[in-house]
Coordinates of C-alpha atoms and ligand atoms in Angstrom, one line a residue:
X132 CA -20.3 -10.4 -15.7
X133 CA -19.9 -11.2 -19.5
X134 CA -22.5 -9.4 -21.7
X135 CA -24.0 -10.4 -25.0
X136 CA -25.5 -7.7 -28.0
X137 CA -27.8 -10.5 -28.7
X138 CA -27.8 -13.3 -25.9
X139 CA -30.4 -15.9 -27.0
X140 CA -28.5 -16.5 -30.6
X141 CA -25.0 -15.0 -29.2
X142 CA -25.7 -18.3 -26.3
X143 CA -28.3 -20.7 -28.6
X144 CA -28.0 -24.0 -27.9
X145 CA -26.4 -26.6 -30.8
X146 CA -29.3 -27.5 -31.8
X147 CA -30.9 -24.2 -32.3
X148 CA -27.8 -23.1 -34.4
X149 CA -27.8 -26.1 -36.3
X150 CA -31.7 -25.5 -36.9
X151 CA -30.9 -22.2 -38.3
X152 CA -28.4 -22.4 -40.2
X153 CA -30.2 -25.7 -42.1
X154 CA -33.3 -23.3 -42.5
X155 CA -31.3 -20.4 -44.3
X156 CA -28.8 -22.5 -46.5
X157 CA -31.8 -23.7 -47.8
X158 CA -32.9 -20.5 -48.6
X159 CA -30.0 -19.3 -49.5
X160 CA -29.1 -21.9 -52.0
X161 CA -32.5 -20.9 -53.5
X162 CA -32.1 -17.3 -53.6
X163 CA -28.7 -17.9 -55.5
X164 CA -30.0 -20.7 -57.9
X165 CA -32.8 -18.3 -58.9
X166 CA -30.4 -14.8 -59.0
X167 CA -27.1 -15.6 -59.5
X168 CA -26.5 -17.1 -63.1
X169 CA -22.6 -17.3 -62.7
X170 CA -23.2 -19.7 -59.5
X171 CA -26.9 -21.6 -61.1
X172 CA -23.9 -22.5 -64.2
X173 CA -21.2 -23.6 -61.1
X174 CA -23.7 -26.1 -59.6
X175 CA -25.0 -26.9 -62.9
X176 CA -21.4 -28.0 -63.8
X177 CA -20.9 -30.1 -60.8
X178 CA -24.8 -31.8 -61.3
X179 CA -26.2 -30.2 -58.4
X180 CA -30.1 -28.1 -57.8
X181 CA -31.2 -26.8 -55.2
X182 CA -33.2 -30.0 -53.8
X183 CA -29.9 -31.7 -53.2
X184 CA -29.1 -29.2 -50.4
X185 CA -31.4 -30.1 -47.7
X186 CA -29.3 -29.7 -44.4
X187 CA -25.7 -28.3 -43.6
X188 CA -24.3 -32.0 -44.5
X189 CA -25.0 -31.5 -47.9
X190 CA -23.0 -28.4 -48.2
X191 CA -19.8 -30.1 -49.6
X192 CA -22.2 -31.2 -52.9
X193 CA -21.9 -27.6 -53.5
X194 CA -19.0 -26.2 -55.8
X195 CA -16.6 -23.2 -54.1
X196 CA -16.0 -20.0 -54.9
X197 CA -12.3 -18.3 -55.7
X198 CA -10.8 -14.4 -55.6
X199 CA -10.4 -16.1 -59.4
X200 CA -14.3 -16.5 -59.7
X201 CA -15.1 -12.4 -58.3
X202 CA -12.3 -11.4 -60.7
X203 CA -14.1 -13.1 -63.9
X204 CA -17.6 -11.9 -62.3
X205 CA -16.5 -8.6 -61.6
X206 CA -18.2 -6.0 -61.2
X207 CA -22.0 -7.1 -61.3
X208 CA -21.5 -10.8 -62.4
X209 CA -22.0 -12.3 -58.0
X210 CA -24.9 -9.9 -57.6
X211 CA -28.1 -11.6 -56.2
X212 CA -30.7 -8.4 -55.8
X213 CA -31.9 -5.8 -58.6
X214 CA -29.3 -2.9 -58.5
X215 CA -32.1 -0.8 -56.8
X216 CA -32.3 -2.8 -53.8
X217 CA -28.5 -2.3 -53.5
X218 CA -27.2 0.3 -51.6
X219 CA -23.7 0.4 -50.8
X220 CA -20.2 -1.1 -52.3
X221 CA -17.3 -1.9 -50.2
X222 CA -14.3 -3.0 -51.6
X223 CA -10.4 -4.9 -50.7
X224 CA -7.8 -3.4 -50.1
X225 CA -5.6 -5.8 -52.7
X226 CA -3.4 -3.9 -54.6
X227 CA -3.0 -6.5 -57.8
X228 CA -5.4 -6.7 -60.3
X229 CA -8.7 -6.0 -60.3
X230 CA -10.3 -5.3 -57.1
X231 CA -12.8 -7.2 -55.1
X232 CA -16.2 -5.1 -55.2
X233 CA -18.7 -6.6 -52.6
X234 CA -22.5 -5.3 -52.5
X235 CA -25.3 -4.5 -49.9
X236 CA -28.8 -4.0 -49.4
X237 CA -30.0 -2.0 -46.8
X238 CA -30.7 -5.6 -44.5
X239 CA -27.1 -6.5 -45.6
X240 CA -25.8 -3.7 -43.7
X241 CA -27.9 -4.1 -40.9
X242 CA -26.6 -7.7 -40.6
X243 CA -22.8 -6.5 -40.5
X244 CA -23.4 -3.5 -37.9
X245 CA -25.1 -6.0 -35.8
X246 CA -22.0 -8.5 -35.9
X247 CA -19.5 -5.6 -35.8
X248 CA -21.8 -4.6 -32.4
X249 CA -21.3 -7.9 -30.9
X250 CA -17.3 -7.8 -31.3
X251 CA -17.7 -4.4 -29.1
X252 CA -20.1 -5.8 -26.3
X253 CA -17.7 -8.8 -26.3
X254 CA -14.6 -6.3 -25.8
X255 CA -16.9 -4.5 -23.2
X256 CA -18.6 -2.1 -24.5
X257 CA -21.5 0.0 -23.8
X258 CA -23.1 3.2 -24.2
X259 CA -21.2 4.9 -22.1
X260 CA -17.9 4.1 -23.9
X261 CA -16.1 6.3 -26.1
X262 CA -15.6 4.0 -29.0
X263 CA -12.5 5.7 -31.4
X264 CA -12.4 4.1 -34.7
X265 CA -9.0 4.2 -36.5
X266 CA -9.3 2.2 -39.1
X267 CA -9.7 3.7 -42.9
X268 CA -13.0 5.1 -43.8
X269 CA -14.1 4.6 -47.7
X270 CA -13.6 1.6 -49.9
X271 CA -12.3 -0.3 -46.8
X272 CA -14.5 -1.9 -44.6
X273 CA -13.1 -1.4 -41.3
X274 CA -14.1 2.3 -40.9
X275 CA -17.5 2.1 -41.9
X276 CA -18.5 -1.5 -40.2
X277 CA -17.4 -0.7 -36.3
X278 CA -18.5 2.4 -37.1
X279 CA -21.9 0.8 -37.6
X280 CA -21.3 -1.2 -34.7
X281 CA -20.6 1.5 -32.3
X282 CA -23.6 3.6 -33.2
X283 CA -26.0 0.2 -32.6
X284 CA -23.9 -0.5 -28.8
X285 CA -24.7 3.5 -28.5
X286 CA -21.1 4.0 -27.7
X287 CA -20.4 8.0 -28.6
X288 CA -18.2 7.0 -31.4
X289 CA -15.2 9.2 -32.8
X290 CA -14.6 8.4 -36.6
X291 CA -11.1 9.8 -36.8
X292 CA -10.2 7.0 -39.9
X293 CA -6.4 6.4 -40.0
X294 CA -3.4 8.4 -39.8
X295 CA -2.4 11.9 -38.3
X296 CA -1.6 10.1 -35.2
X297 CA -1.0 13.4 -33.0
X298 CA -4.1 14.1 -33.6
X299 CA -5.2 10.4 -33.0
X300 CA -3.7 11.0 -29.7
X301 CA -5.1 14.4 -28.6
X302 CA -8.5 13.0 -29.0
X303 CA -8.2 9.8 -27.0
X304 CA -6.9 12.3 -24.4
X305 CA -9.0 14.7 -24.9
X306 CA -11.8 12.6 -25.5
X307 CA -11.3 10.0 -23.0
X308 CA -11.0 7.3 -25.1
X309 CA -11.7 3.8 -23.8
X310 CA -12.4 1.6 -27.1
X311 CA -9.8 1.7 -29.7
X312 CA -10.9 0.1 -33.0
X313 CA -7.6 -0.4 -35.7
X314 CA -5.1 -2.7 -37.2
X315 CA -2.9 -4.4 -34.6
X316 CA 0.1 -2.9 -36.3
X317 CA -1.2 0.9 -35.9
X318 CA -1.9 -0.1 -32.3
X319 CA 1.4 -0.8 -31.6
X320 CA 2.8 2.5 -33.6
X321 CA 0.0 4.3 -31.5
X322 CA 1.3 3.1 -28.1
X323 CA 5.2 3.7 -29.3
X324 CA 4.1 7.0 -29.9
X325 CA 3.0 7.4 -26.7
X326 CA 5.2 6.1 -25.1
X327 CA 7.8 8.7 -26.5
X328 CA 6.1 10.8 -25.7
X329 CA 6.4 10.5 -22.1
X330 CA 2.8 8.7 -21.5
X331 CA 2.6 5.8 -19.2
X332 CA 0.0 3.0 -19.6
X333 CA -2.4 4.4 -16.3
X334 CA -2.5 7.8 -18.1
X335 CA -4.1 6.6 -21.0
X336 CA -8.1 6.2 -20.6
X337 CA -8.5 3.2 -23.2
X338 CA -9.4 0.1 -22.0
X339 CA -9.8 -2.1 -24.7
X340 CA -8.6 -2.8 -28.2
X341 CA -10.7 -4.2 -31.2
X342 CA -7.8 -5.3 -33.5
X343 CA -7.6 -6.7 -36.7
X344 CA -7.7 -6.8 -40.8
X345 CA -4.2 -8.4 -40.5
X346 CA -2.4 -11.4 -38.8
X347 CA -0.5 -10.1 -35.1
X348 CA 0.6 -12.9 -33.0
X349 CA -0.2 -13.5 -29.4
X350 CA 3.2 -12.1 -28.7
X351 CA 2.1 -8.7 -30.1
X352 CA -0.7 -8.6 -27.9
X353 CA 1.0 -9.0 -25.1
X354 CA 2.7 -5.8 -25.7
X355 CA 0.0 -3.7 -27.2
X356 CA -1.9 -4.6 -23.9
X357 CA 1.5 -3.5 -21.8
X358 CA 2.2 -0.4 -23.3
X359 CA -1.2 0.4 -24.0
X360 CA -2.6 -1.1 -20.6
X361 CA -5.8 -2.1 -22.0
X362 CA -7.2 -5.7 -22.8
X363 CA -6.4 -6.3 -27.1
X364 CA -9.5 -8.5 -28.6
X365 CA -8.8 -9.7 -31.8
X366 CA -11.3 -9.5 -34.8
X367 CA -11.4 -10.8 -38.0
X368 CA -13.7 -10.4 -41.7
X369 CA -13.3 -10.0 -44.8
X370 CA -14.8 -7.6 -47.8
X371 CA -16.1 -10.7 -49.9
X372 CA -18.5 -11.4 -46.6
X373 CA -19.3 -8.4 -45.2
X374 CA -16.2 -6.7 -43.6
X375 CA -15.0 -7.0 -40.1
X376 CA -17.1 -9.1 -37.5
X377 CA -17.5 -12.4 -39.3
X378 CA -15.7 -13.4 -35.9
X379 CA -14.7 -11.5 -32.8
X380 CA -12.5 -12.5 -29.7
X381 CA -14.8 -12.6 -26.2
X382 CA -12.9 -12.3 -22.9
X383 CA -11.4 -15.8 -23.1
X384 CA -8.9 -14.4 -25.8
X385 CA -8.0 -18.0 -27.2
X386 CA -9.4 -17.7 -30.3
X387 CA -12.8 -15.8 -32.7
X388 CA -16.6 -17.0 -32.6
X389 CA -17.1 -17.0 -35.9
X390 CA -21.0 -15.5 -36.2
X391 CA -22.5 -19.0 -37.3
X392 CA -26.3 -17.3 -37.8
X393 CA -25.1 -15.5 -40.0
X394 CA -21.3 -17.4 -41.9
X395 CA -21.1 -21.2 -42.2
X396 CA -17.7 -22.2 -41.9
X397 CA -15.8 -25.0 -43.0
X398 CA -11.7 -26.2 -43.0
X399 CA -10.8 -27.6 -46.0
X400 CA -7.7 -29.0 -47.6
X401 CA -6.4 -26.7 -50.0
X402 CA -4.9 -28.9 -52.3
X403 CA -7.8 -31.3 -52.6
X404 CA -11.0 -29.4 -51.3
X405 CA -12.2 -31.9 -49.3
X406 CA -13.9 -30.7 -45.8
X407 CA -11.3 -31.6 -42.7
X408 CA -12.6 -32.3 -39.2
X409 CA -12.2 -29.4 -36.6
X410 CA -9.1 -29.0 -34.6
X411 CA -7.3 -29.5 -38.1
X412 CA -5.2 -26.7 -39.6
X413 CA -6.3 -26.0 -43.4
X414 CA -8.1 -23.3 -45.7
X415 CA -11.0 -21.4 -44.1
X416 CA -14.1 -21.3 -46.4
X417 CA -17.2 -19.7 -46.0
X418 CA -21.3 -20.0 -46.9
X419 CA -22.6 -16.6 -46.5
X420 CA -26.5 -17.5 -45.0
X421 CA -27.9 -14.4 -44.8
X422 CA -26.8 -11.7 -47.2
X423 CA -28.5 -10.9 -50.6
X424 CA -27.3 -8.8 -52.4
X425 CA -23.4 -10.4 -52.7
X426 CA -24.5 -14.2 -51.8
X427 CA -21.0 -16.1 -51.7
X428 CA -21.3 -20.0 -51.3
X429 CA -18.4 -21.9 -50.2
X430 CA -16.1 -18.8 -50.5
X431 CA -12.4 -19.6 -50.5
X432 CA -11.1 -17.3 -47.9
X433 CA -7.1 -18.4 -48.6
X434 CA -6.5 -17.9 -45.1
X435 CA -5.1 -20.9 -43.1
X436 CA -6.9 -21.5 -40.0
X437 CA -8.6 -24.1 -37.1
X438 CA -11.6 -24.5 -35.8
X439 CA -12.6 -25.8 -32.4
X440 CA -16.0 -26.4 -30.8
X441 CA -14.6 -26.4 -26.9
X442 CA -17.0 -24.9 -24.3
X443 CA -16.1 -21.5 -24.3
X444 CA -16.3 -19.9 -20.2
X445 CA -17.7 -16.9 -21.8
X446 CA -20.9 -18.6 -22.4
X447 CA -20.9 -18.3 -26.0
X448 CA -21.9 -21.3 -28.3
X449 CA -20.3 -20.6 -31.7
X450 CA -17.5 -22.4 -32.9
X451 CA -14.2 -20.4 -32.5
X452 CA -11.6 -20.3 -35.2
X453 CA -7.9 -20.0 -34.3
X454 CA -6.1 -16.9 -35.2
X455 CA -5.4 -17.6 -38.9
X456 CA -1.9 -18.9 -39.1
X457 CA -0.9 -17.1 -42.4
X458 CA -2.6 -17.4 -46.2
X459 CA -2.2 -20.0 -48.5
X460 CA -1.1 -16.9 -50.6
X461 CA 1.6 -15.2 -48.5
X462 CA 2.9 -18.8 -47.5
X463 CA 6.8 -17.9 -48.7
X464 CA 8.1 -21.1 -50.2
X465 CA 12.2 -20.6 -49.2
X466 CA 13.9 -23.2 -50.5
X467 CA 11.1 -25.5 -50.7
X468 CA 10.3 -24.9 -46.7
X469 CA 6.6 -23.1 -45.8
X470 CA 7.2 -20.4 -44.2
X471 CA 4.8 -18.1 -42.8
X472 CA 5.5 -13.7 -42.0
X473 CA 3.5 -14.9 -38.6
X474 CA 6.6 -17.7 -37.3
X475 CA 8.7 -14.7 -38.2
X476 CA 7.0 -12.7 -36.0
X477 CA 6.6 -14.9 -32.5
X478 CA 10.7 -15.1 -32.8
X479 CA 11.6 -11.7 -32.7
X480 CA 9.2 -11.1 -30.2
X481 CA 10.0 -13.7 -28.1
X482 CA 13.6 -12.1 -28.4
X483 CA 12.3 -8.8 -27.0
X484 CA 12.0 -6.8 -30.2
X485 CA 9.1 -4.9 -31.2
X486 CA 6.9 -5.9 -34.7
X487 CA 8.5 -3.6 -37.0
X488 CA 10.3 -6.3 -39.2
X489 CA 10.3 -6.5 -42.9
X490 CA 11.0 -9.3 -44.4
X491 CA 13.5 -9.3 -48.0
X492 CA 13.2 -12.6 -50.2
X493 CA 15.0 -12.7 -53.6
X494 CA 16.7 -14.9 -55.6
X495 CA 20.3 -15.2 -56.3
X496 CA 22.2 -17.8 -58.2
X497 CA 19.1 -19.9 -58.5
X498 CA 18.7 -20.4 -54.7
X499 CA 16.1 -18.2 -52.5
X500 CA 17.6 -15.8 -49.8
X501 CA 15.7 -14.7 -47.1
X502 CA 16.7 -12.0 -45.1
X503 CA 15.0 -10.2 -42.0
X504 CA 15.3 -6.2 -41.2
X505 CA 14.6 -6.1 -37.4
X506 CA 14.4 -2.9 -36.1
X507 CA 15.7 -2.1 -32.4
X508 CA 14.0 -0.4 -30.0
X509 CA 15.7 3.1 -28.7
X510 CA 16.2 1.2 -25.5
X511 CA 18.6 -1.4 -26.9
X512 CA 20.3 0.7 -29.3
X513 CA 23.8 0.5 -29.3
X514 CA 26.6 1.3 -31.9
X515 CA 29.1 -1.5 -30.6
X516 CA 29.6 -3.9 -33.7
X517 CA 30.5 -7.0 -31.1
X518 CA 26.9 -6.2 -29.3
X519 CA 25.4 -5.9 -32.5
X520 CA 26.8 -9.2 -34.6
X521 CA 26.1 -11.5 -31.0
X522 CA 22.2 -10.4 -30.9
X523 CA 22.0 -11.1 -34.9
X524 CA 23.5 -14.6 -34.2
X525 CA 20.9 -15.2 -31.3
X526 CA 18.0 -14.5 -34.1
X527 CA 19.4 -16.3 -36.6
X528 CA 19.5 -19.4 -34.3
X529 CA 15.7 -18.7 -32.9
X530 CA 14.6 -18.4 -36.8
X531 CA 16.6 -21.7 -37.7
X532 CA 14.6 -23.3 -34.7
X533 CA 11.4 -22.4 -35.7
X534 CA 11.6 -22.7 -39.8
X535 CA 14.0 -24.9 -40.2
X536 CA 16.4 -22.8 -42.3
X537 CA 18.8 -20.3 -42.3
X538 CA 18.1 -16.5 -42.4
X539 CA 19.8 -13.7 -42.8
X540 CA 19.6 -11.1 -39.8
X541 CA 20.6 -7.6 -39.8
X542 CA 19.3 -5.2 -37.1
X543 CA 18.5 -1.1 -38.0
X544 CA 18.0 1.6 -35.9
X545 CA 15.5 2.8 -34.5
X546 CA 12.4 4.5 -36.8
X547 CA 13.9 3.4 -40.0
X548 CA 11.1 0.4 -40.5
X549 CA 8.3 2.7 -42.3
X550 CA 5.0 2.4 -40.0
X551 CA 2.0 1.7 -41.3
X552 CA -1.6 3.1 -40.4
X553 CA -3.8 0.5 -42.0
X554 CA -2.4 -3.3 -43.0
X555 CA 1.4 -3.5 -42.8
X556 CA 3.3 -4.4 -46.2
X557 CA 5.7 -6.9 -44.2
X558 CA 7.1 -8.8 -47.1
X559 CA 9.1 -7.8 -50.3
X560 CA 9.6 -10.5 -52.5
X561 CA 11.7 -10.1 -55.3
X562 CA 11.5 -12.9 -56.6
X563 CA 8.2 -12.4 -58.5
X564 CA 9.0 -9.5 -59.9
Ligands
DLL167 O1 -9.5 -6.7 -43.5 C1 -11.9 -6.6 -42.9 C2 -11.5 -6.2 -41.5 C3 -11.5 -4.9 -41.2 C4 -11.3 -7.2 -40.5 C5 -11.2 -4.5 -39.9 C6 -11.0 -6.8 -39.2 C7 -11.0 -5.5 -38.9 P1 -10.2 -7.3 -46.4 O2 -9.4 -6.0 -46.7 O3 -11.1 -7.8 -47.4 O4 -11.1 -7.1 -45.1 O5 -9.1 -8.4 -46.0 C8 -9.5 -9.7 -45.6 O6 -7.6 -9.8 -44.1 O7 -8.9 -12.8 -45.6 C9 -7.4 -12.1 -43.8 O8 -6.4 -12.6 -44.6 C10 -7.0 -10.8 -43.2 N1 -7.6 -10.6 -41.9 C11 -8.7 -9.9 -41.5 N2 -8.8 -10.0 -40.2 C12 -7.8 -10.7 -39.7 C13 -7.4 -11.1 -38.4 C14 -10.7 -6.8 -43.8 N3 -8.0 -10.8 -37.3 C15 -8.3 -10.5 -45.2 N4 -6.2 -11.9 -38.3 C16 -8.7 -11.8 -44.6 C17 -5.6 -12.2 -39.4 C18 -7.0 -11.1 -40.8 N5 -5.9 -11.9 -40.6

């Protein structure tokens, strides 16, 4: 039987949804207008007070928010609370520029653990789990928000951040393990480990996954869950909002309810802003409803996404969104073709190899080159050049299917792909540099 964390707004009818989320827009537009000066000059700009926005339809009057907009506000410029109701910073894990740095009060917090708790009950959960959360502790926000999570489900939680996977291993072992909580590509360097080391899937006591910070295709599920031989729930959040758990997979697996109490969500097109209707693919962008102390209004997430408002058979009412697809900011433009690390990704593993790709573009001659390392798997090693040349042909024909142009292909042994323990670095572009 599916459980909830918190049934009555987890499984609200429409209408009761709608009703809250007009109630604390209003607010929220309020509490910004009076405490946020960069935003009050925004909606200024664009003619708009707070009496305009009555109702959820007249969110679209409001101006958005960009990475652009924290940068210039940075550090204290978004802040809606006096810095002595603040109690926490969390902050991205972008490596360009200035950082995002995101704020909390003490309710903030309590918010994000609740939705972070609700991504666990969903995966199954409960106190009698032993919930093991791999993500990085610190300045990230996975660590600190299932850990959150876990201590409100009452699961006994094991903070063992990320990295020193032996140990990693000893404790779900030792431990008994049954939730894992970490990126989807430490997952998958978790279960290889395993499974050189001799482990089979009914050996290991996990039996669920909470996985995300970082696109993984359906593909890469499916072999998380083999090797691992547990059931992989996606989950998804950013810093800017909260963390993780501004949407969490239930045990339908097609797709995250986005936490609509809390995040108002709307698919835009990127080019234009205007809002799209659901079931369209465009830029997710967020209205943050409850939190005070780092109010974001029509936040421009840059990740590409759909939303759909099917019946889901778990009995939850929130809208779902697709996984995202890819970001409007790692979109590769290869010789004026999108292409997205993700497509990449679903054709090697539809060919049998496992996630541990990289992907090289540069430029030479003023034309784009795209090239993919794809490592083997110890299994299909072989050192026969005829072997090796036919399987690179077979990619390059599954890539030109699915993007339309021509890669290069060259397969590496085993282990030379360098694993990552928190989000993988899948794409080197030389081309910017
Ligand atoms: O990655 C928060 C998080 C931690 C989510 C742990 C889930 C689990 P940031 O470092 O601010 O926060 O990065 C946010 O990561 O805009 C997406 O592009 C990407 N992302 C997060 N979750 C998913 C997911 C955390 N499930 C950025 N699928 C977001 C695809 C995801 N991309």
């Amino acid at each position: 039987m599916e459980r909830y964390y918190q049934p009555e707004i987890e499984c609200a009818s429409r209408e009761e949804i709608i009703a809250i989320q007009n109630k604390k827009l209003k607010e929220q537009v309020k509490h910004v207008w009076d405490n946020v000066p960069y935003y009050r000059k925004k909606m200024e700009e664009a003619g708009v007070t707070p009496d305009d926005v009555q109702t959820i339809d007249d969110l679209k009057k409001l101006p958005f928010l960009s990475k652009s907009d924290l940068r210039d506000a940075y550090p204290y410029g978004l802040v809606g609370v006096p810095l002595k109701d603040c109690v926490r910073i969390q902050s991205t894990s972008g490596t360009t520029g200035k950082r995002v740095v995101a704020f909390y009060t003490k309710e903030d917090i309590d918010l994000w653990e609740d939705c972070c708790a609700r991504a666990i009950v969903a995966a199954g959960g409960t106190n009698e789990d032993v919930c093991q959360v791999s993500y990085g502790y610190g300045l990230f926000t996975g660590g600190p928000g299932l850990n959150g999570g876990s201590h409100k489900v009452g699961c006994l939680t094991v903070p063992t951040s990320s990295g020193n996977t032996e140990r990693q291993i000893m404790f779900i072992r030792d431990l008994n393990t049954t939730i894992l909580c970490c990126t989807p590509s430490y997952a998958a360097y978790l279960g290889e480990t395993m499974k050189e080391m001799g482990l089979s899937p009914e050996e290991i006591p996990l039996k669920a996954g909470i996985f995300g910070a970082e696109a993984w295709s359906e593909e890469m599920r499916h072999d998380i869950e083999k090797t691992l031989g547990i059931k992989a729930y996606d989950i998804y959040g950013l810093t800017e909002l909260s963390g993780p758990g501004v949407a969490f997979e239930c045990c339908a697996q097609s797709g995250m309810h986005i936490n609509e109490d809390h995040f108002l969500a709307e698919i835009i097109d990127p080019n234009t802003g205007e809002p799209l209707p659901d079931g369209t693919k465009g830029e997710l962008v967020f209205t943050s409803l409850d939190k005070k102390a780092f109010p974001l209004l029509r936040y421009r997430t840059r990740d590409v996404c759909m939303l759909t408002r099917e019946k889901c058979p778990c009995g939850r009412t929130h809208v779902k969104m697709a996984k995202p697809m890819g970001r409007t900011d790692d979109m590769l433009i290869i010789r004026g073709v999108n292409v997205f690390p993700s497509q990449i990704e679903t054709v090697l593993l539809n060919h049998g190899y496992p996630a541990n790709y990289q992907i090289l573009v540069d430029r030479v001659n003023n034309s784009d080159t795209l090239e993919v390392l794809v490592e083997m798997t110890p299994e299909m090693f072989t050192d026969d050049m005829g072997e090796i040349t036919r399987r690179q042909k077979q990619l390059v024909d599954g890539l030109k299917s699915m993007l339309g142009i021509k890669a290069k292909v060259t397969l590496v042994s085993p282990k030379t792909i360098t694993r990552s323990e928190g989000k993988a670095v899948r794409v080197i572009d030389k081309r910017k540099i």
